[in-house]
Coordinates of C-alpha atoms in Angstrom, one line a residue:
X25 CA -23.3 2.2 2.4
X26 CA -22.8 -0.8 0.6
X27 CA -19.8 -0.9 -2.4
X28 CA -20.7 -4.3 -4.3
X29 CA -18.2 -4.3 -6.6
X30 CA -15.0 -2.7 -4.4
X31 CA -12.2 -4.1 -6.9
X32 CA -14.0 -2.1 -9.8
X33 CA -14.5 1.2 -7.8
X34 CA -12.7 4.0 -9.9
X35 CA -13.7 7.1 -7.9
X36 CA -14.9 7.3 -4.2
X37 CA -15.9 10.3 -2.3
X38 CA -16.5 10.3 1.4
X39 CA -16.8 11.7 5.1
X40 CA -13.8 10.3 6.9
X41 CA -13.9 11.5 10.5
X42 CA -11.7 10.7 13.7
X43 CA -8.5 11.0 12.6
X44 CA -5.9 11.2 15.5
X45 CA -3.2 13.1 13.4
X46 CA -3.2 15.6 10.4
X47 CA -0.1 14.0 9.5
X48 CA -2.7 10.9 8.8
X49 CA -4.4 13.1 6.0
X50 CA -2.1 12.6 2.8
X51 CA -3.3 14.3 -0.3
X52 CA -1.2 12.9 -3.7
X53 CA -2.2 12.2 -6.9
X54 CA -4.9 9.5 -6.1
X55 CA -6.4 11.3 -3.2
X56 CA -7.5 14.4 -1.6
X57 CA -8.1 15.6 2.1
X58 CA -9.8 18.2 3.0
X59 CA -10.5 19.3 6.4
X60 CA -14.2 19.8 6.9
X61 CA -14.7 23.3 8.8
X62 CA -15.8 22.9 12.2
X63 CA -15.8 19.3 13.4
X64 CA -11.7 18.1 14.5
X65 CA -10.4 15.3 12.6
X66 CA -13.0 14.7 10.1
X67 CA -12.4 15.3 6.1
X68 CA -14.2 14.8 2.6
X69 CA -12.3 12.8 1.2
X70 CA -12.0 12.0 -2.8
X71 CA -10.3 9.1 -4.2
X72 CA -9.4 7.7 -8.0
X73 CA -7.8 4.6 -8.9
X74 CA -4.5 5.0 -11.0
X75 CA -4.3 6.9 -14.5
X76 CA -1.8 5.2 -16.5
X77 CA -0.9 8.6 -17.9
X78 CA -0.4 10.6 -14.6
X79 CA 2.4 13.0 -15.6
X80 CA 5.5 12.9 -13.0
X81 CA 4.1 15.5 -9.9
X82 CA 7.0 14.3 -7.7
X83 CA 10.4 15.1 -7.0
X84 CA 13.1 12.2 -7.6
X85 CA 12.5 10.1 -4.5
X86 CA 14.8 9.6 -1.4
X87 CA 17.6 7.3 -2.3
X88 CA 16.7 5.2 1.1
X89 CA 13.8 4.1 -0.7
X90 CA 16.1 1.4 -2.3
X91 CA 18.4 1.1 0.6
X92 CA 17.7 -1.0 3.7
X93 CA 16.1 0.2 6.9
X94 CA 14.4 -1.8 9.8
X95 CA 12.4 -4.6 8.7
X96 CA 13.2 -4.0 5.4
X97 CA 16.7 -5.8 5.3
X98 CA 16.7 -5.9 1.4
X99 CA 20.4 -6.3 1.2
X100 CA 20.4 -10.1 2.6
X101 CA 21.7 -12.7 0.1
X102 CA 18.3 -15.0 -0.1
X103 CA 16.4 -11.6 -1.1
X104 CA 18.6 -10.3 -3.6
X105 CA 19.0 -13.7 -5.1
X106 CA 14.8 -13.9 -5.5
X107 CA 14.6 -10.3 -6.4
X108 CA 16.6 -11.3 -9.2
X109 CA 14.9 -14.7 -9.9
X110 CA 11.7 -13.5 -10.3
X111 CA 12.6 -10.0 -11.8
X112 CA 15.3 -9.8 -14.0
X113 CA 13.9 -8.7 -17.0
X114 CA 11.5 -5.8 -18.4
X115 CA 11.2 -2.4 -17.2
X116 CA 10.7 -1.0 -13.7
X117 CA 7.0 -1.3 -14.4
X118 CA 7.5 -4.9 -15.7
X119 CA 9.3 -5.9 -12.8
X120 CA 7.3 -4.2 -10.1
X121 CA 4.6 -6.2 -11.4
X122 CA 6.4 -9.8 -11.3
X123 CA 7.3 -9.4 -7.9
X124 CA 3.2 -8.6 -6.9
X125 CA 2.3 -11.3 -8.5
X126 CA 5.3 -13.8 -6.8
X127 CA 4.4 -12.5 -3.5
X128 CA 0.7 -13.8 -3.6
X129 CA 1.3 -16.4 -5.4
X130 CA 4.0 -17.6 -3.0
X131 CA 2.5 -16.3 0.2
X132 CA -0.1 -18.1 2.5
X133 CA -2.7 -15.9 4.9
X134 CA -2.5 -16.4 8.3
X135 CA -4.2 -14.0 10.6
X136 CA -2.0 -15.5 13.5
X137 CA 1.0 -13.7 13.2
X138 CA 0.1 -10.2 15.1
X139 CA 3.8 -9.0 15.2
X140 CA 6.0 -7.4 12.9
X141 CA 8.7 -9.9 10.9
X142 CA 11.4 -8.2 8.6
X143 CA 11.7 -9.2 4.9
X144 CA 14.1 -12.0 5.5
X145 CA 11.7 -13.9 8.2
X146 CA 8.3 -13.5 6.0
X147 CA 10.8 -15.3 2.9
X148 CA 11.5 -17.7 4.9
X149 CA 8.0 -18.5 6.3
X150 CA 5.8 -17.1 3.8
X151 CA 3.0 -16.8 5.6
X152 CA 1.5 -13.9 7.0
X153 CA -0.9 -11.0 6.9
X154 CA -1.3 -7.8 4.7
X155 CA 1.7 -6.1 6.4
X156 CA 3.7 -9.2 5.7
X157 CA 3.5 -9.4 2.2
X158 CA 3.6 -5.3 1.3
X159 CA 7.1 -6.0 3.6
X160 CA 7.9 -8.9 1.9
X161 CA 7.2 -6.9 -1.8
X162 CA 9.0 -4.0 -0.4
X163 CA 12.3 -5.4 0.7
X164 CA 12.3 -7.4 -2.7
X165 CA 11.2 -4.5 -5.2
X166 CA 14.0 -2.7 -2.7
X167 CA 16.8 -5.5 -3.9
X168 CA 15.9 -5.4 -7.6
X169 CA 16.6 -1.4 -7.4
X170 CA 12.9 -0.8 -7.7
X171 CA 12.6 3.1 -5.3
X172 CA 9.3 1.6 -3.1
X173 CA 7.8 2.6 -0.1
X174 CA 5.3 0.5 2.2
X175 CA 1.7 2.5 2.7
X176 CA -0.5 1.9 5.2
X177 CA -4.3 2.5 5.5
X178 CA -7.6 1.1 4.6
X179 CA -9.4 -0.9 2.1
X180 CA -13.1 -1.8 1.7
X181 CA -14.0 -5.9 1.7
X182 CA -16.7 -8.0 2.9
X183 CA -19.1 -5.3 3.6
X184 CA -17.0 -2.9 5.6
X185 CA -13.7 -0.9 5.2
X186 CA -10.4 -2.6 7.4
X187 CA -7.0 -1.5 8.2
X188 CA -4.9 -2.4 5.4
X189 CA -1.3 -2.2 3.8
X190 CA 0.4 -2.4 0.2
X191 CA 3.0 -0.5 -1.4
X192 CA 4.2 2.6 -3.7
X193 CA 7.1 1.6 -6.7
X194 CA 8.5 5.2 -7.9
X195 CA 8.9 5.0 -11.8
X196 CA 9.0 8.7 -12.7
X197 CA 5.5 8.9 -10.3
X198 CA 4.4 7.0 -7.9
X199 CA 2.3 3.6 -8.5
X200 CA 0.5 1.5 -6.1
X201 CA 0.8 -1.9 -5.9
X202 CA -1.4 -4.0 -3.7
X203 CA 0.6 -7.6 -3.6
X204 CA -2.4 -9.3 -1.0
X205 CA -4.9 -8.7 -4.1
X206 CA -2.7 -8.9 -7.3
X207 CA -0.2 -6.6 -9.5
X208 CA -2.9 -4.5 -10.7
X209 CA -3.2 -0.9 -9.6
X210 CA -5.3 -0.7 -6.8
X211 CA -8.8 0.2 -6.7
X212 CA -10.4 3.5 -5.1
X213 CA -11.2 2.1 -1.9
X214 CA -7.9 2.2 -0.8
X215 CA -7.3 5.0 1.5
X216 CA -3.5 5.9 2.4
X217 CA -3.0 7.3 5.6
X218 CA 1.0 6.6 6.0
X219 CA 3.6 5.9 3.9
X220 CA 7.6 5.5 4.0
X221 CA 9.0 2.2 5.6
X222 CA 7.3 -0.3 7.9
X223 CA 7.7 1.5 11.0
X224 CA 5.5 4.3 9.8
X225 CA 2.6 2.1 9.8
X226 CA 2.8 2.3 13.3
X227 CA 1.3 5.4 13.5
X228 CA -2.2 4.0 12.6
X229 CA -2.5 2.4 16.4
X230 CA -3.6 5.7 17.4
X231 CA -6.2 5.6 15.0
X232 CA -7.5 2.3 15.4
X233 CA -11.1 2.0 16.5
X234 CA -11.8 5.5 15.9
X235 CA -12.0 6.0 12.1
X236 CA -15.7 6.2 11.0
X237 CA -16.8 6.5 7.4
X238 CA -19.7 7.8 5.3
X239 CA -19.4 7.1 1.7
X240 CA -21.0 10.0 -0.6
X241 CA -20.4 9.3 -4.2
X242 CA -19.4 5.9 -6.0
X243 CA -18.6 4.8 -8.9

């Protein structure tokens, strides 16, 4: 089914079907699995975009989540010294935003690079795909004290749904910035299926090929 305005879609209901892993099926405030009886890996699936007024559902988050880990090396000097060039001022919403917008307005596409870099090489290149710049925006939201987790998952373009990535800034809840598209929050046709650091998008190889989609309800 056809979505012709995607960036605009507030709510999205759907048949998602050949998931490899249960683990894959993350309910939160923007989105709901559930498991439809009968048929293995397949879910209705209901998604909204971002209220601003979402009361806090979470705990406090992990204090890794502004720490380094692997590819996310957001203690290195050149990242901390953008971090706080380009977001210095303004709340954590405020500077969550700034750093979206610096990382596509500074970052070129190229469909290429089919490996993962760490924070530090994509700053240095600046050129990459999705995965790139949510790791790029990551690692730099990371070194500004921003909590923020990479997601991983899909997103509808160009006629059909692809494998995509952003990321999640905690600020007393959780809100999704999509730094390939802009600093807004992200539409409804973004569908998380991991979360957590870079490496946990790994898990969507085993679901690559394999994810079909019927869209229900849209609007």
């Amino acid at each position: 089914r056809k979505l012709d305005r995607p960036r605009e879609t507030i709510r999205l209901v759907m048949k998602l079907s050949g998931l490899s892993s249960s683990e894959l099926a993350i309910s939160d405030h923007r989105q709901t699995f559930a498991p439809i009886a009968g048929e293995s890996g397949s879910y209705r699936v209901s998604i909204a975009t971002e209220a601003p007024d979402v009361p806090k559902q979470d705990p406090d988050p992990p204090a890794h989540l502004t720490r380094p880990e692997p590819y996310l090396d957001s203690n290195d000097a050149v990242v901390v010294r953008t971090a706080r060039e380009v977001a210095s001022d303004g709340t954590p919403h405020d500077r969550a935003k700034a750093l979206a917008r610096w990382v596509k307005s500074n970052m070129a596409v190229d469909y290429t690079i089919g490996t993962p870099r760490s924070c530090t090489e994509i700053l240095g290149k600046r050129r990459g795909v999705c995965r790139d710049y949510a790791t790029l925006f990551t690692g730099l939201a990371r070194a500004a004290g921003i909590p923020t987790r990479t997601v991983g998952g899909l997103v509808y373009g160009d006629g059909r749904f692809y494998y995509h990535a952003w990321a999640e800034c905690w600020m007393g809840r959780w809100l999704a910035l999509d730094p390939t598209m802009g600093d807004g929050p992200v539409d409804a046709t973004h569908i998380k299926l991991t979360q957590g650091g870079v490496t946990d998008m790994f898990r969507l190889v085993g679901a690559v090929g394999k994810i079909g989609i019927e869209v229900l309800e849209v609007s």
